[in-house]
Coordinates of N, CA and C in Angstrom, one line a residue:
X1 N 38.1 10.3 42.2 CA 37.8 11.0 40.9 C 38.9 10.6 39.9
X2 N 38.3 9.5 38.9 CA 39.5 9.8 37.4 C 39.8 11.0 37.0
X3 N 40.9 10.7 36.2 CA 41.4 12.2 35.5 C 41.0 12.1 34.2
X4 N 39.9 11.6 33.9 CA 39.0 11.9 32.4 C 38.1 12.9 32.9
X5 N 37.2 12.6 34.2 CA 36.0 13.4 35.1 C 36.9 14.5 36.0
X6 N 38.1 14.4 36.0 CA 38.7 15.6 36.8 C 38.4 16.8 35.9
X7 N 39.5 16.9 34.3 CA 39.9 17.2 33.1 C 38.7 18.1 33.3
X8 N 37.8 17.0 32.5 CA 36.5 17.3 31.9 C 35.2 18.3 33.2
X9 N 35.4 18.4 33.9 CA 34.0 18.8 34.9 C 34.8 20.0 35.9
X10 N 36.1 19.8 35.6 CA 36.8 20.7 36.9 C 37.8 21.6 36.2
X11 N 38.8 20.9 35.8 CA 39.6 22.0 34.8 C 39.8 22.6 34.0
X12 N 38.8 22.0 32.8 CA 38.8 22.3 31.2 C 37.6 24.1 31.2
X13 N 36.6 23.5 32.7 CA 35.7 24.8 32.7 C 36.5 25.9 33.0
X14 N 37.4 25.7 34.4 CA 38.3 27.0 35.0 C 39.0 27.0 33.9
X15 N 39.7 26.7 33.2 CA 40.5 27.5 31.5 C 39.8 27.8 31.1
X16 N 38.5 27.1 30.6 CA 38.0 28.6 29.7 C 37.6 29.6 30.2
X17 N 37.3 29.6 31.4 CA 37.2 31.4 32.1 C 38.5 32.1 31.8
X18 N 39.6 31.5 32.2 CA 41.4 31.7 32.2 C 41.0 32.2 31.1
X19 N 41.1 31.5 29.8 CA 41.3 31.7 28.6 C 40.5 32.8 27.8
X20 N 39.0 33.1 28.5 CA 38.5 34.8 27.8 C 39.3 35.7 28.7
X21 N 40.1 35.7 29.5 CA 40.9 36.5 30.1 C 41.8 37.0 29.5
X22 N 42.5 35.9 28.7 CA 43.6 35.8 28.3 C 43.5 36.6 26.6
X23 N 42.6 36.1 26.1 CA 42.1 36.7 25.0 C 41.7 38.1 25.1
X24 N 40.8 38.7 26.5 CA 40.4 39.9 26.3 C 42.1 40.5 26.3
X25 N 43.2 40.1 27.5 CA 44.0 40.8 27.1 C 44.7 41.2 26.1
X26 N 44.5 39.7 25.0 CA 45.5 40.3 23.7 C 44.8 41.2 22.7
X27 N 43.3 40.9 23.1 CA 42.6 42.2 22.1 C 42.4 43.1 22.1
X28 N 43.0 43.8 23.4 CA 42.9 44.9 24.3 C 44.6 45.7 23.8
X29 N 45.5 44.3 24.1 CA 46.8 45.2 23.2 C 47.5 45.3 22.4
X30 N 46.6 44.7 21.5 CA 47.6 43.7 20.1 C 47.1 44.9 19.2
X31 N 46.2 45.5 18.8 CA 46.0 46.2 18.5 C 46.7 47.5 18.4
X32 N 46.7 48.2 19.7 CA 47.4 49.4 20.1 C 48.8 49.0 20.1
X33 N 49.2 47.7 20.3 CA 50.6 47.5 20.3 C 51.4 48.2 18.9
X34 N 50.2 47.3 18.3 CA 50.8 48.1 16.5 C 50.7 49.1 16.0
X35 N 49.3 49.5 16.3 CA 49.4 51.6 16.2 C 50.6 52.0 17.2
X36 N 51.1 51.5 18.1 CA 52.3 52.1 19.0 C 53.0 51.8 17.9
X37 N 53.6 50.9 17.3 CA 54.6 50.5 16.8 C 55.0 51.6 15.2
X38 N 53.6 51.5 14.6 CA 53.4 52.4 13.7 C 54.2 53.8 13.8
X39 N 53.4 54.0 14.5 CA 54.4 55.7 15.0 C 55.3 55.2 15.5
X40 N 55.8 55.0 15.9 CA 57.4 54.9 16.9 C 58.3 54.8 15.1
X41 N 57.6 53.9 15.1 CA 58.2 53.2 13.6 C 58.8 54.3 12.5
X42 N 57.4 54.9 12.4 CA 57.3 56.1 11.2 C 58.4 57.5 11.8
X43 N 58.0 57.9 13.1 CA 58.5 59.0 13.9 C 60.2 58.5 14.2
X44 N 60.7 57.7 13.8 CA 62.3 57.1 14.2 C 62.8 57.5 13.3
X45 N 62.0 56.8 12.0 CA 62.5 56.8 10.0 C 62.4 58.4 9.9
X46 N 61.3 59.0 9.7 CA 60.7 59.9 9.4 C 60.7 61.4 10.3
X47 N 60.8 61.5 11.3 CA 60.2 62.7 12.2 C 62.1 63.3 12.0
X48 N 61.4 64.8 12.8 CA 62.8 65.5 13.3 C 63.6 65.1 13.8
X49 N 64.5 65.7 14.2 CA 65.5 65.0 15.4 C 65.2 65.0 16.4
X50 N 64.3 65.6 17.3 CA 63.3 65.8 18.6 C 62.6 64.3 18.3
X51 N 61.7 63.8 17.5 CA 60.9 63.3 17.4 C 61.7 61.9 17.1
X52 N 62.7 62.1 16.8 CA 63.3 60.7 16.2 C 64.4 59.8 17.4
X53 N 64.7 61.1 18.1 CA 65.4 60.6 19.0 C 64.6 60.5 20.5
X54 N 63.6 61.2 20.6 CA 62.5 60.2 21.4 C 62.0 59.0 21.4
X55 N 61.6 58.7 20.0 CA 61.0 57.5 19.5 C 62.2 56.1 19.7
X56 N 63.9 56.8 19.3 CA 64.6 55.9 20.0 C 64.8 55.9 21.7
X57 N 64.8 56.8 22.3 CA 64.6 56.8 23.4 C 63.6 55.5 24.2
X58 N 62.6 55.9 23.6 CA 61.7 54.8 23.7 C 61.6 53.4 23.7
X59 N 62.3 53.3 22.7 CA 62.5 52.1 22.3 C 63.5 51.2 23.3
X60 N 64.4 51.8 23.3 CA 65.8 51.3 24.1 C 65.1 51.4 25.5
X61 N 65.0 52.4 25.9 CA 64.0 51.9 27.5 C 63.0 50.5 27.9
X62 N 62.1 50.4 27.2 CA 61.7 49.4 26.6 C 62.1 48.1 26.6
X63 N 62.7 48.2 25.5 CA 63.6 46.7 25.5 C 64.5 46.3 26.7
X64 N 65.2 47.2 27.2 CA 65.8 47.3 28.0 C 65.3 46.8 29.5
X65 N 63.9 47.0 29.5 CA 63.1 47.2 31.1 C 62.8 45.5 30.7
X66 N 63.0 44.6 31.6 CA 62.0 43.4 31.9 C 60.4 43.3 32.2
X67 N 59.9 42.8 31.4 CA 58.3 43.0 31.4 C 57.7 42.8 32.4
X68 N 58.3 41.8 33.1 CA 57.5 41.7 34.9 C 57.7 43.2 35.4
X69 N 59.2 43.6 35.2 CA 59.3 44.8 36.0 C 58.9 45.7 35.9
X70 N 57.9 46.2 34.7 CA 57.3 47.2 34.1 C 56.2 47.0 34.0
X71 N 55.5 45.9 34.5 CA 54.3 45.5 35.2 C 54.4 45.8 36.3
X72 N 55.4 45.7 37.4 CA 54.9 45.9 38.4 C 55.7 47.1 39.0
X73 N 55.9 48.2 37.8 CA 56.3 49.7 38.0 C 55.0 50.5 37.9
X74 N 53.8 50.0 36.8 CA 52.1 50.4 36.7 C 51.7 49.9 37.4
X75 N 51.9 48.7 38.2 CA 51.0 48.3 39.5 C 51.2 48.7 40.6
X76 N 52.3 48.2 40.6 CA 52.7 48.6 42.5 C 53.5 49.7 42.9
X77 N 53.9 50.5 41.8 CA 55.0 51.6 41.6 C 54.4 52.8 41.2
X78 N 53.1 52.9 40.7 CA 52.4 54.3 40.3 C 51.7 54.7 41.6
X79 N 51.3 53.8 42.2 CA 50.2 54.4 43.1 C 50.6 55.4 44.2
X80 N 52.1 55.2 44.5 CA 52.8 56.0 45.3 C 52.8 57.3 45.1
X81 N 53.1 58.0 43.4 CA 52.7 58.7 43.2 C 51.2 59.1 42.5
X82 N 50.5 58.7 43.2 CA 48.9 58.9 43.1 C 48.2 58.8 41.6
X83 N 49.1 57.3 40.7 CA 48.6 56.8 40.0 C 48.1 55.6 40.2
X84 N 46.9 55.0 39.5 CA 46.3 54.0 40.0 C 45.9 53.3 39.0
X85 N 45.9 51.9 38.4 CA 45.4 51.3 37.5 C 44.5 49.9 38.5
X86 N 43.6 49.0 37.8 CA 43.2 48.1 38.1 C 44.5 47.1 37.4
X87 N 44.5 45.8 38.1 CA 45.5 44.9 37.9 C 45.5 44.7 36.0
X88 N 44.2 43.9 35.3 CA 43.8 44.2 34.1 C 43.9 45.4 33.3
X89 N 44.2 47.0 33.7 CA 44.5 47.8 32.9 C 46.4 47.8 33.1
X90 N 46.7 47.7 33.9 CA 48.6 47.8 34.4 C 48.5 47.0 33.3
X91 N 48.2 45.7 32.9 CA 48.7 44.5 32.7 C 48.5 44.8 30.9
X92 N 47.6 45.3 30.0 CA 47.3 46.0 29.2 C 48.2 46.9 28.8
X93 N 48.5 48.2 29.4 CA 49.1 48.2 29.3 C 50.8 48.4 29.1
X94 N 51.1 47.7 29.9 CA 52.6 47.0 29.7 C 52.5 46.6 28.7
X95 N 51.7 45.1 28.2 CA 51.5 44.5 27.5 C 51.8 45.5 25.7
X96 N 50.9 46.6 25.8 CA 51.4 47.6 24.5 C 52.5 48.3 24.7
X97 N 53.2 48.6 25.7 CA 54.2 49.5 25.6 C 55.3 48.4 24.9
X98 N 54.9 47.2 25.9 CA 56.6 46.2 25.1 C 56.2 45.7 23.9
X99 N 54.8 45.3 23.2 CA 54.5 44.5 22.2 C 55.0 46.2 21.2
X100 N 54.6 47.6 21.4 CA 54.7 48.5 20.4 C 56.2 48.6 20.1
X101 N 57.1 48.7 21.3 CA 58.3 48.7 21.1 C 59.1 47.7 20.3
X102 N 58.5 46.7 20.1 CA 59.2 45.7 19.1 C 58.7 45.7 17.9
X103 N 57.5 45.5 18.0 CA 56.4 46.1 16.7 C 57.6 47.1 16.2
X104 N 58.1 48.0 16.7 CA 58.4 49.3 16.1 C 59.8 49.0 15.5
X105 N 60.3 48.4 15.9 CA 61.9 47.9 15.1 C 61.3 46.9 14.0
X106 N 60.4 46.0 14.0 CA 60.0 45.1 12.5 C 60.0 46.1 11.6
X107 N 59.0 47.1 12.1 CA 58.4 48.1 11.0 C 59.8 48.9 10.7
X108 N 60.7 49.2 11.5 CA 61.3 50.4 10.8 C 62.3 49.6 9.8
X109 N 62.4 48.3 10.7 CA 63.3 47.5 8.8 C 62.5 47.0 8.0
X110 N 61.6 47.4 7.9 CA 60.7 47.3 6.3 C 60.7 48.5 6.0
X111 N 61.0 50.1 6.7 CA 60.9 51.1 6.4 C 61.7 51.0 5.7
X112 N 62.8 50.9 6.1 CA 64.5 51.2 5.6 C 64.9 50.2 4.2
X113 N 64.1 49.2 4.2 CA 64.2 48.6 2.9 C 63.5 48.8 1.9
X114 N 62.6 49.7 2.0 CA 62.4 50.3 0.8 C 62.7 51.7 -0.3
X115 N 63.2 51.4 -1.2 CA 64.0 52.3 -1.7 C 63.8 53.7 -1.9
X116 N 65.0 54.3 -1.6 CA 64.5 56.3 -1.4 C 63.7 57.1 -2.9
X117 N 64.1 56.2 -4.4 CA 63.5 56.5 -5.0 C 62.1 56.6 -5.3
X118 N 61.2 55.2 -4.5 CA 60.1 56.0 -4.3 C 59.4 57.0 -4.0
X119 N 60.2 57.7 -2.7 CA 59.8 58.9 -2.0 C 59.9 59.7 -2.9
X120 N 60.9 59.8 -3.5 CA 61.1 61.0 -5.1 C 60.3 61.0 -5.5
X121 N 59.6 59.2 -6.3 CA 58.6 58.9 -7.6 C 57.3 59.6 -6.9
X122 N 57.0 59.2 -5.4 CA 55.5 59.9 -5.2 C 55.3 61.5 -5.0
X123 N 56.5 62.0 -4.3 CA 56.7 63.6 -4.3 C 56.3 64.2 -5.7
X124 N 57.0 63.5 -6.9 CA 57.1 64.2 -8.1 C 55.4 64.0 -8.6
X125 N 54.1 62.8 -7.8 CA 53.8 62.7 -8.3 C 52.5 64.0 -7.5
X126 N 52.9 64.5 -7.0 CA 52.5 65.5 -5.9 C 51.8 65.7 -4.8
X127 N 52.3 64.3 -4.0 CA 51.7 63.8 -3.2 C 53.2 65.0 -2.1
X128 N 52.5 64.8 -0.6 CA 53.1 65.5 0.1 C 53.8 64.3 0.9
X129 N 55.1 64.8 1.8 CA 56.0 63.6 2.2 C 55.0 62.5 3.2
X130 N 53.9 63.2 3.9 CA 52.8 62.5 5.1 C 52.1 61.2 4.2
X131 N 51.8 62.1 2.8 CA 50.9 61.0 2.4 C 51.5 59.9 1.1
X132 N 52.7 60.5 0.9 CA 53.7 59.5 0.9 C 54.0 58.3 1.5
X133 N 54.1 58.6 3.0 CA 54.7 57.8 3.7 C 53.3 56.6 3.9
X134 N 52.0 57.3 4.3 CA 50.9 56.7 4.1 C 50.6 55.8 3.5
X135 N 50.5 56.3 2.1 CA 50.4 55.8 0.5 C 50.9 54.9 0.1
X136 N 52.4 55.0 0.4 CA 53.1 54.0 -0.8 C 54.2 53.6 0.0
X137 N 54.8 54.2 1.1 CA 56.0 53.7 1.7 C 55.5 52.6 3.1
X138 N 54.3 52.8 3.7 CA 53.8 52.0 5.1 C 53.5 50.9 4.5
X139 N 53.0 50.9 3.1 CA 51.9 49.6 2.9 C 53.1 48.4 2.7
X140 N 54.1 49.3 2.1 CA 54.7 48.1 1.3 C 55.4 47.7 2.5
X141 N 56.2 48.6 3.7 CA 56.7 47.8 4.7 C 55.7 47.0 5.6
X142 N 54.5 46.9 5.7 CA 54.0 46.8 6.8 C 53.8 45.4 6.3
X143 N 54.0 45.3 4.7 CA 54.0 43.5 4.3 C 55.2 43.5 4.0
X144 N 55.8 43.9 4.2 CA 57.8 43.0 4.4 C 58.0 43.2 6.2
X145 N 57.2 43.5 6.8 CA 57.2 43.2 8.5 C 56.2 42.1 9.0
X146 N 55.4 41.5 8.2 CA 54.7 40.5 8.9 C 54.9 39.2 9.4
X147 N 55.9 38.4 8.9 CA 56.8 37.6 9.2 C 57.4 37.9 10.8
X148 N 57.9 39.4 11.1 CA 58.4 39.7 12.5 C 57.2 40.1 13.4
X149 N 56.2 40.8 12.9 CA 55.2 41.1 13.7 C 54.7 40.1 13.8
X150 N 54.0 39.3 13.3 CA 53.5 37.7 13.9 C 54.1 36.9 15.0
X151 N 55.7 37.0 14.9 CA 56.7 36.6 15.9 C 56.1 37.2 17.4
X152 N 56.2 38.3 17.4 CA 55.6 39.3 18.0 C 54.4 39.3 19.0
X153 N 53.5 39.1 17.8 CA 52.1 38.8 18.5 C 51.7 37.2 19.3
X154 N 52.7 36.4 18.6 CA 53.1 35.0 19.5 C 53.6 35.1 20.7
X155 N 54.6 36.2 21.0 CA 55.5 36.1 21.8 C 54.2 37.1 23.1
X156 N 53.4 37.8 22.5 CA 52.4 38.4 23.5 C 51.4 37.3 23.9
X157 N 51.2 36.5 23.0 CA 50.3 35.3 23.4 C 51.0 35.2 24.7
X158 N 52.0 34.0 24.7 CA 52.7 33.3 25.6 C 53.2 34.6 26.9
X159 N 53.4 35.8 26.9 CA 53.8 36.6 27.8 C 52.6 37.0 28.5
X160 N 51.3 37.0 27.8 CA 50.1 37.6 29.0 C 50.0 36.6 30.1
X161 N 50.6 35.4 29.9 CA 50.9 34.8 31.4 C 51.4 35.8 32.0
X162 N 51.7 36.7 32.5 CA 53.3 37.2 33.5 C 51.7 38.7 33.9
X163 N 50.7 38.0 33.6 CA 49.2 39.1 34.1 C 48.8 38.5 35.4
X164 N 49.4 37.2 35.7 CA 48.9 36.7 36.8 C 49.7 37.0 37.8
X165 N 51.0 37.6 37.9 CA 51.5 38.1 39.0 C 51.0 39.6 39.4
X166 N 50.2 39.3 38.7 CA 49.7 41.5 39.3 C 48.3 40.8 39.5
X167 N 47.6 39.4 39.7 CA 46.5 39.4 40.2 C 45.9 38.4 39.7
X168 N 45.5 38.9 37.9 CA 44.8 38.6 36.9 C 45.1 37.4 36.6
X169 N 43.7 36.6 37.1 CA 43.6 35.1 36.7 C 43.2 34.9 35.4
X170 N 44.0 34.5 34.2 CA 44.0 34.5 33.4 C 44.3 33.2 32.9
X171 N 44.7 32.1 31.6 CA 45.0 31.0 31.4 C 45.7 30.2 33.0
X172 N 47.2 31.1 32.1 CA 48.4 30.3 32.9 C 47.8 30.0 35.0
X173 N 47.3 31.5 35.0 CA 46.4 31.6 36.5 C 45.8 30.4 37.0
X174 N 44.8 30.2 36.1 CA 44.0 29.5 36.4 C 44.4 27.8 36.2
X175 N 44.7 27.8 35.5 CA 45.5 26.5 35.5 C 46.3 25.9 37.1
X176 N 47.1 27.2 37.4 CA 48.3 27.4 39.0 C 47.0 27.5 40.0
X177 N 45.8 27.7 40.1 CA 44.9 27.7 41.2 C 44.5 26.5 41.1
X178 N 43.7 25.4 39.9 CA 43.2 24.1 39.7 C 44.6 23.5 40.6
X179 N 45.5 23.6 40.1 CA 46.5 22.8 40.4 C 47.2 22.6 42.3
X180 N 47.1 24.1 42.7 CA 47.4 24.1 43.8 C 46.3 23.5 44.9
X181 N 45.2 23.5 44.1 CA 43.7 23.3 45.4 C 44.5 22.0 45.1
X182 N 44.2 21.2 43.7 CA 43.9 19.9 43.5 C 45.1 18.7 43.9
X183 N 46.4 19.6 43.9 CA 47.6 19.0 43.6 C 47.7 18.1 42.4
X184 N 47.5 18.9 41.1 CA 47.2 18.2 40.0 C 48.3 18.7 38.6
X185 N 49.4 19.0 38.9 CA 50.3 20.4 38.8 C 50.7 19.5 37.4
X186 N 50.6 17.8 37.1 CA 51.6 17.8 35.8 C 49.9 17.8 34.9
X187 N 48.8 17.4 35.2 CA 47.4 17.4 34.2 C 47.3 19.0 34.1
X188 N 47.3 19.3 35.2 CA 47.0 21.0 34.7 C 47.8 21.9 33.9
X189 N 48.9 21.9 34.3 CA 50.0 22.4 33.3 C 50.0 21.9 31.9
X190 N 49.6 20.5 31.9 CA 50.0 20.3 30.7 C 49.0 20.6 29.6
X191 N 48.0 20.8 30.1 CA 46.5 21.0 29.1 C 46.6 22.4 29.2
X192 N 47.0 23.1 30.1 CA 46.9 25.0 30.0 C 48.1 24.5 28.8
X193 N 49.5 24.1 28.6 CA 50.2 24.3 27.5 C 49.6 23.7 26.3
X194 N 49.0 22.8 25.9 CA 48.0 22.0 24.8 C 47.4 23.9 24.3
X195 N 46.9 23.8 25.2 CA 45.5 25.2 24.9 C 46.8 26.4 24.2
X196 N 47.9 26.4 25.5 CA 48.6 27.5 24.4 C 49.4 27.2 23.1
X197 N 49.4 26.0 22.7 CA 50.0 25.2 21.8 C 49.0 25.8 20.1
X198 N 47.9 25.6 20.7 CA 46.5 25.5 19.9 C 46.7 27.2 19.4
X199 N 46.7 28.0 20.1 CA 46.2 29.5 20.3 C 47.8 29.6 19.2
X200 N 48.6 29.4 19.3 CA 49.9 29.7 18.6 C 49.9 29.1 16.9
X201 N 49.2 27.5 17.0 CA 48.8 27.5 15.9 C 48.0 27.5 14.9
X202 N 46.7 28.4 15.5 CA 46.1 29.2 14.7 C 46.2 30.3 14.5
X203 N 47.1 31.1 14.7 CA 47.8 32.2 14.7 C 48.8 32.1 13.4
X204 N 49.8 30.7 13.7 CA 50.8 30.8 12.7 C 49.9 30.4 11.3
X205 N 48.9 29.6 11.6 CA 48.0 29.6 10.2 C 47.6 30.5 9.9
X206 N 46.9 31.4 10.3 CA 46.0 32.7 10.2 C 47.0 33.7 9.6
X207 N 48.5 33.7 9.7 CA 49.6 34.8 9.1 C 49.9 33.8 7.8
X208 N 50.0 32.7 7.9 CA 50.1 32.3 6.7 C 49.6 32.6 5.6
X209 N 48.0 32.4 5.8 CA 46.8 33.0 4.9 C 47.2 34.4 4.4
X210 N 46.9 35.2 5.7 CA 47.6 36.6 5.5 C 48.5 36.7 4.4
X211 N 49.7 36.0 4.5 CA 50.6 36.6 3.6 C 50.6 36.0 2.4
X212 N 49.8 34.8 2.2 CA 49.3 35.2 0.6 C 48.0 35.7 0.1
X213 N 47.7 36.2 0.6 CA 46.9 37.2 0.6 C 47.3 38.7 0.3
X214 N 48.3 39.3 0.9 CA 49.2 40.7 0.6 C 49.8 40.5 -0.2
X215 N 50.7 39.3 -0.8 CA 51.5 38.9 -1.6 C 51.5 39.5 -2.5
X216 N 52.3 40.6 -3.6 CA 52.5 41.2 -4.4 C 52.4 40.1 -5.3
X217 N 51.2 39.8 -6.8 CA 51.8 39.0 -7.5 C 52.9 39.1 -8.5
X218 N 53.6 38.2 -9.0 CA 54.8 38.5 -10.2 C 55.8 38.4 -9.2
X219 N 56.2 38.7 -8.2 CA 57.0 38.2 -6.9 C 57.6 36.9 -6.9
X220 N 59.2 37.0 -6.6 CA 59.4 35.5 -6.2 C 59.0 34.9 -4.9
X221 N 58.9 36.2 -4.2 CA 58.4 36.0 -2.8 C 56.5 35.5 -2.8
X222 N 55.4 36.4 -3.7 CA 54.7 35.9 -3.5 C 54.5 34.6 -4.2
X223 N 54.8 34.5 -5.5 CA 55.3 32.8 -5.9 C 55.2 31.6 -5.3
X224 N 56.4 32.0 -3.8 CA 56.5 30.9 -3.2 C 55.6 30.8 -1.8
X225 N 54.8 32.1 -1.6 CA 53.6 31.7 -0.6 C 53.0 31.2 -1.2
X226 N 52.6 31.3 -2.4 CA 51.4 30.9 -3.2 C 51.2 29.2 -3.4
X227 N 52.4 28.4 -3.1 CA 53.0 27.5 -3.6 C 52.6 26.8 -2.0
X228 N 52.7 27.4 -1.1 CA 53.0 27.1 0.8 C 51.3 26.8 1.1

């Protein structure tokens, strides 16, 4: 068998199974990663001291914990105490706990860069501090954090590989099974990375659009997406 008829008839089908794998998992936590992030974000800047120093709590655990390891503290570490996930929900999510946790530090430095006088300008305008933060202080950080949240959502691309050690044949997975039956390890690898090459840059295009698109106009900042 050539490796044009291998490619094509044997490998390129088992990735795309890998690859709705791979996709259901990021759409499963990319989402919730950022509502996690959201609140952690808002509740760090904003909440009590109970509430703020949880949310850092959190955070620092988190970052702190290795992602395999906190995969396989929901996998193979809950059930002892008579918790139980399927390989696909552990992997999920971990997947949001670490993607919210970072999510949550972009957001809180767009929080913090925006200036306290707003909070005044919308109080006075008798808005309450919730719908403040809502209103006028989330929007404007949540587009001075998209530049790090994109980073983010790349870095979850490339990490839902680490789904196949709790089971879940997913891209990178499926790629390491073609390879092991076939002994085909430098063709397979290298087309599972082409595929994740691809997936990264339509993503980095897709944020680009995005951000001229949010772009505040009259900005030197929006100016020069406008120009990109």
């Amino acid at each position: 068998m050539d490796q044009v008829t291998f490619i094509l008839d044997i490998l390129l089908p088992a990735l795309m199974q890998g690859l709705v794998v791979t996709l259901q998992l990021i759409a499963c936590s990319a989402p919730f990663g950022l509502a996690l992030g959201i609140g952690v974000a808002v509740g760090r800047q904003y909440g009590g001291r109970v509430t703020s120093s949880v949310c850092k709590t959190f955070v620092f655990l988190i970052k702190g914990t290795p992602l395999l390891l906190l995969l396989f503290i929901l996998y193979f570490g809950l059930p002892s105490i008579g918790i139980t996930f399927t390989a696909f929900t552990a992997s999920v999510i971990g997947f949001i706990l670490c993607n919210g946790a970072y999510n949550a530090e972009y957001i809180r430095g767009g929080l913090i860069s925006i200036k306290d006088g707003q909070m005044v300008a919308a109080q006075a305008l008798g808005m309450t501090r919730a719908q403040a933060i809502r209103s006028v202080i989330l929007p404007q950080a949540l587009r001075r954090a998209i530049p790090g949240l994109s980073n983010e959502f790349i870095y979850l691309i490339k990490y839902s590989s680490l789904a196949y050690m709790l089971t879940v044949i997913e891209l990178s997975g499926a790629g390491k099974l073609v390879a092991t039956k076939y002994f085909t390890y430098t063709e397979s690898f290298a087309v599972v990375g082409v595929i994740y090459l691809v997936l990264v840059t339509i993503t980095t295009v897709a944020v680009s659009i995005l951000e001229r698109r949010v772009a505040v106009p009259g900005t030197t900042r929006a100016a020069t997406a406008a120009q990109l």
